[in-house]
CSV table of C-alpha atoms in Angstrom, one decimal:
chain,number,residue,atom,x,y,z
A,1,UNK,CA,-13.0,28.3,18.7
A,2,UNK,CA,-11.5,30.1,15.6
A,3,UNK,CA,-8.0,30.7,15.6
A,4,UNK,CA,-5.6,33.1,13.5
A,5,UNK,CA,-4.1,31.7,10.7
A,6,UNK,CA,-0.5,31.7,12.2
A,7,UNK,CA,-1.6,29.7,15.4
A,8,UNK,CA,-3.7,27.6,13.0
A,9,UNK,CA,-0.9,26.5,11.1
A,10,UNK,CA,1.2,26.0,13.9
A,11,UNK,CA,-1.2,23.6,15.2
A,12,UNK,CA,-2.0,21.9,11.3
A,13,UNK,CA,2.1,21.3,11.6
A,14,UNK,CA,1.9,19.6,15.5
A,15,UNK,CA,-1.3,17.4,14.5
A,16,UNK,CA,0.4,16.4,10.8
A,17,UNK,CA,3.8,15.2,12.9
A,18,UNK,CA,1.4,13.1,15.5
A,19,UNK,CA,-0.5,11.8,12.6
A,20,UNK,CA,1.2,11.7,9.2
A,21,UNK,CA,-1.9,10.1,7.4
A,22,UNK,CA,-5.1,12.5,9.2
A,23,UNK,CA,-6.8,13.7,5.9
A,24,UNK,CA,-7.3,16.8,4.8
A,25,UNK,CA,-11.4,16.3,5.4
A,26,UNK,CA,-10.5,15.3,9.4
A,27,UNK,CA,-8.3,18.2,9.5
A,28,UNK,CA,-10.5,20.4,8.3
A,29,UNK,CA,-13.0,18.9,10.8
A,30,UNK,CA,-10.6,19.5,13.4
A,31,UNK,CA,-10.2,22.7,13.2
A,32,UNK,CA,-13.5,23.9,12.2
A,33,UNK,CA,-12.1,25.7,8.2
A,34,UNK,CA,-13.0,24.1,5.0
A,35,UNK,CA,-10.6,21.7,3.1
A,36,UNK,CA,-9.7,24.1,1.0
A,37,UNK,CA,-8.3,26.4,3.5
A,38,UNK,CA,-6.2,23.2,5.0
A,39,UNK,CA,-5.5,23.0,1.3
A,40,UNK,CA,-3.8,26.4,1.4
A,41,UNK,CA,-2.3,26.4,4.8
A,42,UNK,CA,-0.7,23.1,4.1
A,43,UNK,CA,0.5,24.6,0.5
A,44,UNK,CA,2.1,28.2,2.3
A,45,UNK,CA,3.7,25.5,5.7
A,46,UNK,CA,5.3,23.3,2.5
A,47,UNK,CA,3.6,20.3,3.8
A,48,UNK,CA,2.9,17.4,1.2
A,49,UNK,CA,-0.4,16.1,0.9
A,50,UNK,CA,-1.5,12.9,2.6
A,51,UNK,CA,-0.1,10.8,-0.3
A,52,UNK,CA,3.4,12.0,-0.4
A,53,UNK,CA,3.0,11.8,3.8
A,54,UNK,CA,2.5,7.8,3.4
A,55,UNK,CA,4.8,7.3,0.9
A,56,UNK,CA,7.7,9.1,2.7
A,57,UNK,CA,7.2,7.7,6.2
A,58,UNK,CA,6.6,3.9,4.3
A,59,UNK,CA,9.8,4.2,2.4
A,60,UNK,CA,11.8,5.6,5.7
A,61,UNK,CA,10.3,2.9,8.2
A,62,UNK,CA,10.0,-0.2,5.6
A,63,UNK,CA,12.5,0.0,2.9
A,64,UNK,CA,15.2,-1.7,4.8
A,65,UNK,CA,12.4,-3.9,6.6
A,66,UNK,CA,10.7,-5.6,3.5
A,67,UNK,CA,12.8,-8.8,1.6
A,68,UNK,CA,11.4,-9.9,-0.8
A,69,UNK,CA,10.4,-7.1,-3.2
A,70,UNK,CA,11.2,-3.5,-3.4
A,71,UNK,CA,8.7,-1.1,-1.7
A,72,UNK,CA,8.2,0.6,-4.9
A,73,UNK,CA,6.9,-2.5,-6.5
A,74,UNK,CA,3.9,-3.0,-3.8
A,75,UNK,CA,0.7,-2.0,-5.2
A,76,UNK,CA,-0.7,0.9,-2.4
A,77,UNK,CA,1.4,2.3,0.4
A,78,UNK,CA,2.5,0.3,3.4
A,79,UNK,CA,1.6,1.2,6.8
A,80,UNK,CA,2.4,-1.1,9.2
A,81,UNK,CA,4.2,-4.4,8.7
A,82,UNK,CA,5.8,-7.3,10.7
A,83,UNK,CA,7.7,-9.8,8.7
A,84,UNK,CA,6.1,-13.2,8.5
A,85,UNK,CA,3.3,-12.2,10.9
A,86,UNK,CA,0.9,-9.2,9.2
A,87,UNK,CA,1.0,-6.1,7.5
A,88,UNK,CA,-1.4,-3.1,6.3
A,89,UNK,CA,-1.6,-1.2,3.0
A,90,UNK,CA,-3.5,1.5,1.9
A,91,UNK,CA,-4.8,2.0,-1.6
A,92,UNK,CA,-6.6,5.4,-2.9
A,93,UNK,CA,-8.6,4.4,-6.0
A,94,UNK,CA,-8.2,7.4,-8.6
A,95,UNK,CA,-9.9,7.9,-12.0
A,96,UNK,CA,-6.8,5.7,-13.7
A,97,UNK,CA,-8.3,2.7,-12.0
A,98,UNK,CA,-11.9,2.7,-12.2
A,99,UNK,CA,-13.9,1.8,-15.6
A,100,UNK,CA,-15.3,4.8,-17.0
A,101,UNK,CA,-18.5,4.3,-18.0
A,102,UNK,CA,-19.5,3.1,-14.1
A,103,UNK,CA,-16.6,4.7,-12.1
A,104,UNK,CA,-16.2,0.7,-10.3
A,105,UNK,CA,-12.6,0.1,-9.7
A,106,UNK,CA,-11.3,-2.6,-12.1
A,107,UNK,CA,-10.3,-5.5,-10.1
A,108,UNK,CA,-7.1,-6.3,-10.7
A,109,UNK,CA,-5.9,-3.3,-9.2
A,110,UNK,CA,-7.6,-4.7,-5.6
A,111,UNK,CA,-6.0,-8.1,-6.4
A,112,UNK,CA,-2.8,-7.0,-7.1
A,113,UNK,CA,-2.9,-4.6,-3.6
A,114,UNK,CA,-3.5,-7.8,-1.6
A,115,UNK,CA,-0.9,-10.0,-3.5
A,116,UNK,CA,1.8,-7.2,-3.3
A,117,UNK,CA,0.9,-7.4,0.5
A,118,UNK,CA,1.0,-11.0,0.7
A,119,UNK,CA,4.5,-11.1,-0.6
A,120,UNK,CA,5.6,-8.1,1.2
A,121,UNK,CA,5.5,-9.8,4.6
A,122,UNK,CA,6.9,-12.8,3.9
A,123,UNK,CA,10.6,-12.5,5.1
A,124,UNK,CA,12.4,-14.4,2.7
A,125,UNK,CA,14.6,-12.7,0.0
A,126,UNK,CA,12.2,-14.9,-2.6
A,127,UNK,CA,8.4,-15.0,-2.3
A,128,UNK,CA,6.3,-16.0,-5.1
A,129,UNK,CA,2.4,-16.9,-5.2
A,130,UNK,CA,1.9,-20.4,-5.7
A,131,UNK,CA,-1.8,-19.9,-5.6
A,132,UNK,CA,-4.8,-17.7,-4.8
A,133,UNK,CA,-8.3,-18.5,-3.9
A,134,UNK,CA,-10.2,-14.8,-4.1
A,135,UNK,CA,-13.7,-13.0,-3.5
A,136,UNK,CA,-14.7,-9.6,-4.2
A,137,UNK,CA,-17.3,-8.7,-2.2
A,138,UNK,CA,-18.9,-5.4,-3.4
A,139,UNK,CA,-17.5,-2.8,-5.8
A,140,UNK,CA,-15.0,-0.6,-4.8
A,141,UNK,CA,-15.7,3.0,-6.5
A,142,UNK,CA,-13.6,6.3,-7.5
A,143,UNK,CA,-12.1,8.6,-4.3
A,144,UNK,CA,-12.5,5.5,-1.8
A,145,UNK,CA,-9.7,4.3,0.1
A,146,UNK,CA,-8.9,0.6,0.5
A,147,UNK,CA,-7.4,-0.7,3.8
A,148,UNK,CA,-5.8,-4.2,3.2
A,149,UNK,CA,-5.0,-6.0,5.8
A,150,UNK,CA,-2.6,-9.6,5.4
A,151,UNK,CA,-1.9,-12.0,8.5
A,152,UNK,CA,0.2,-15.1,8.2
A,153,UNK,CA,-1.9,-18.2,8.7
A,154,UNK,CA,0.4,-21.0,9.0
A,155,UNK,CA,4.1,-21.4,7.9
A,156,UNK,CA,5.5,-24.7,6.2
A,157,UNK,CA,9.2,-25.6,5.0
A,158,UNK,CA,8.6,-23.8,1.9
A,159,UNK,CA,5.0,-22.3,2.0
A,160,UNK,CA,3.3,-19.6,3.7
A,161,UNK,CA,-0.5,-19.3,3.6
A,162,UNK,CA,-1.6,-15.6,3.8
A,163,UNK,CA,-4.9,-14.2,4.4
A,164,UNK,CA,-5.8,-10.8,3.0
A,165,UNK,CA,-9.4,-8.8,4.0
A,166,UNK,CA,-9.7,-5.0,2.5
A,167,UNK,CA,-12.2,-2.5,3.3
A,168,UNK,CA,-13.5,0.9,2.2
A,169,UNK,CA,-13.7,1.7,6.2
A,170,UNK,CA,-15.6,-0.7,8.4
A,171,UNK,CA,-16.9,-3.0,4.9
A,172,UNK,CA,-15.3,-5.7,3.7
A,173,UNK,CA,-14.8,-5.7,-0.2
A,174,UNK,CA,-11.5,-8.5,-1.0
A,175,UNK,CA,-10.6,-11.7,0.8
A,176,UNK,CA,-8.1,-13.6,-0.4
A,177,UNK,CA,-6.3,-16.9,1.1
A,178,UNK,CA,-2.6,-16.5,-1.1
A,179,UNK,CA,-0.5,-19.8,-0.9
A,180,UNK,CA,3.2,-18.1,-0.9
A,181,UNK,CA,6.1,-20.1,-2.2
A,182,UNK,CA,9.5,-19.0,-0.3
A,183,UNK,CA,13.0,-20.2,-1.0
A,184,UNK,CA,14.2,-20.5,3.1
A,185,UNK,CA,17.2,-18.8,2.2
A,186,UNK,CA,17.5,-17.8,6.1
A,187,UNK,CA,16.6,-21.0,7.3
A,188,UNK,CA,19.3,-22.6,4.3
A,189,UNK,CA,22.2,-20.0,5.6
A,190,UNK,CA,21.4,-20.7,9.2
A,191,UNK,CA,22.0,-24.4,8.7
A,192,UNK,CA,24.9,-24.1,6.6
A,193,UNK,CA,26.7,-21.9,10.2
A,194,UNK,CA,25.4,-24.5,12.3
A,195,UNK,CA,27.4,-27.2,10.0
A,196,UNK,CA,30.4,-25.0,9.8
C-alpha cells in the first residue's frame, strides 16, 4: 500500500527508532519507494545515515562499558558487547580499503576489525595480543559489510584466548584464535581490599 509522504516519514522515523541499523535498501523494501526516496525522506526528517546511527548508539551504550581501549580506536563499530564473554562489530568496507586494481579488501583492515574486537571485550584496563593464529577465508570486496563476531574461550591468570569468525552475511571470511595478555588489575585491586 502506498502511503503519503508525511505518513511515510512518520513511519521511516518509528521503524529507524525500533531499529537504528535497518539499511536504507530494507527500508526502502519496507515501504515499497526506491532508496533514493528513503535517501530524501531521511535527508528532509534530519535523520543520519545508517553509519552515523551505529556510531552514535555504540558510543552512548559502550563508551563507559569498554576498558581497555577507547571506542574510537576499535576498527568498525560495536554493536553488542559483554565484557570478558563476546562481542559484535560491524565493518563497511569502502573504496579506502580495497586494492584498486581488484576492488578485494586489503587484509589488514579485516585483521585489525577482529583484533580491535578481541581487545575490546576483555575487561581489564590493559589488554595486549600476545599472539594470533589467523585464516582468511575468501575475499571480502567493496560495499560488503563484515559482521565480526569475538567469544571468550577460556580465561587464565593473565591470558585470555579469544575467538573471532566474520562474515559478509551468512559466509564466513576471517577466523582468528587471539591469545590476549591482561594485566588483572581488577583481580590485583580486589586482593589488595581483601588484605586491607
Amino acid at each position: 500500500m502506498r502511503r503519503n509522504k508525511k505518513e511515510r516519514q512518520q513511519l521511516l522515523l518509528e521503524t529507524i527508532e525500533q531499529n537504528p541499523f535497518i539499511t536504507d535498501e530494507e527500508l526502502a523494501e519496507k515501504f515499497s519507494v526506491s532508496v533514493q526516496t528513503i535517501r530524501l525522506d531521511r535527508l528532509e526528517r534530519s535523520i543520519p545515515e545508517l553509519r552515523e546511527r551505529i556510531k552514535h548508539v555504540a558510543e552512548k551504550k559502550f563508551s563507559d562499558e569498554i576498558k581497555s581501549l577507547p571506542i574510537e580506536e576499535v576498527i568498525g563499530d560495536i554493536i553488542d558487547i559483554q565484557l570478558d564473554e563476546s562481542a559484535i562489530s560491524i565493518f563497511d568496507v569502502k573504496r579506502e580499503h580495497v586494492f584498486k586494481r581488484n576492488g578485494i579488501a586489503r587484509g589488514h583492515h579485516l585483521f585489525a576489525q577482529a583484533n580491535s574486537l578481541a581487545v575490546a571485550v576483555i575487561d581489564d584496563e590493559l589488554a595486549l595480543t600476545a599472539k594470533a593464529t589467523i585464516q582468511f577465508t575468501r575475499s571480502v570486496k567493496e560495499n560488503e559489510r563484515v559482521v565480526a563476531k569475538a567469544k571468550v574461550t577460556e580465561k587464565l591468570q593473565d591470558r585470555t584466548f579469544v575467538d573471532v569468525e566474520s562474515y559478509v552475511g551468512k559466509e564466513l571470511v576471517f577466523k582468528g584464535i587471539f591469545e590476549m595478555y591482561r594485566s588483572n588489575k581488577a583481580k590485583k585491586d580486589e586482593k589488595n581490599e581483601n588484605h586491607n
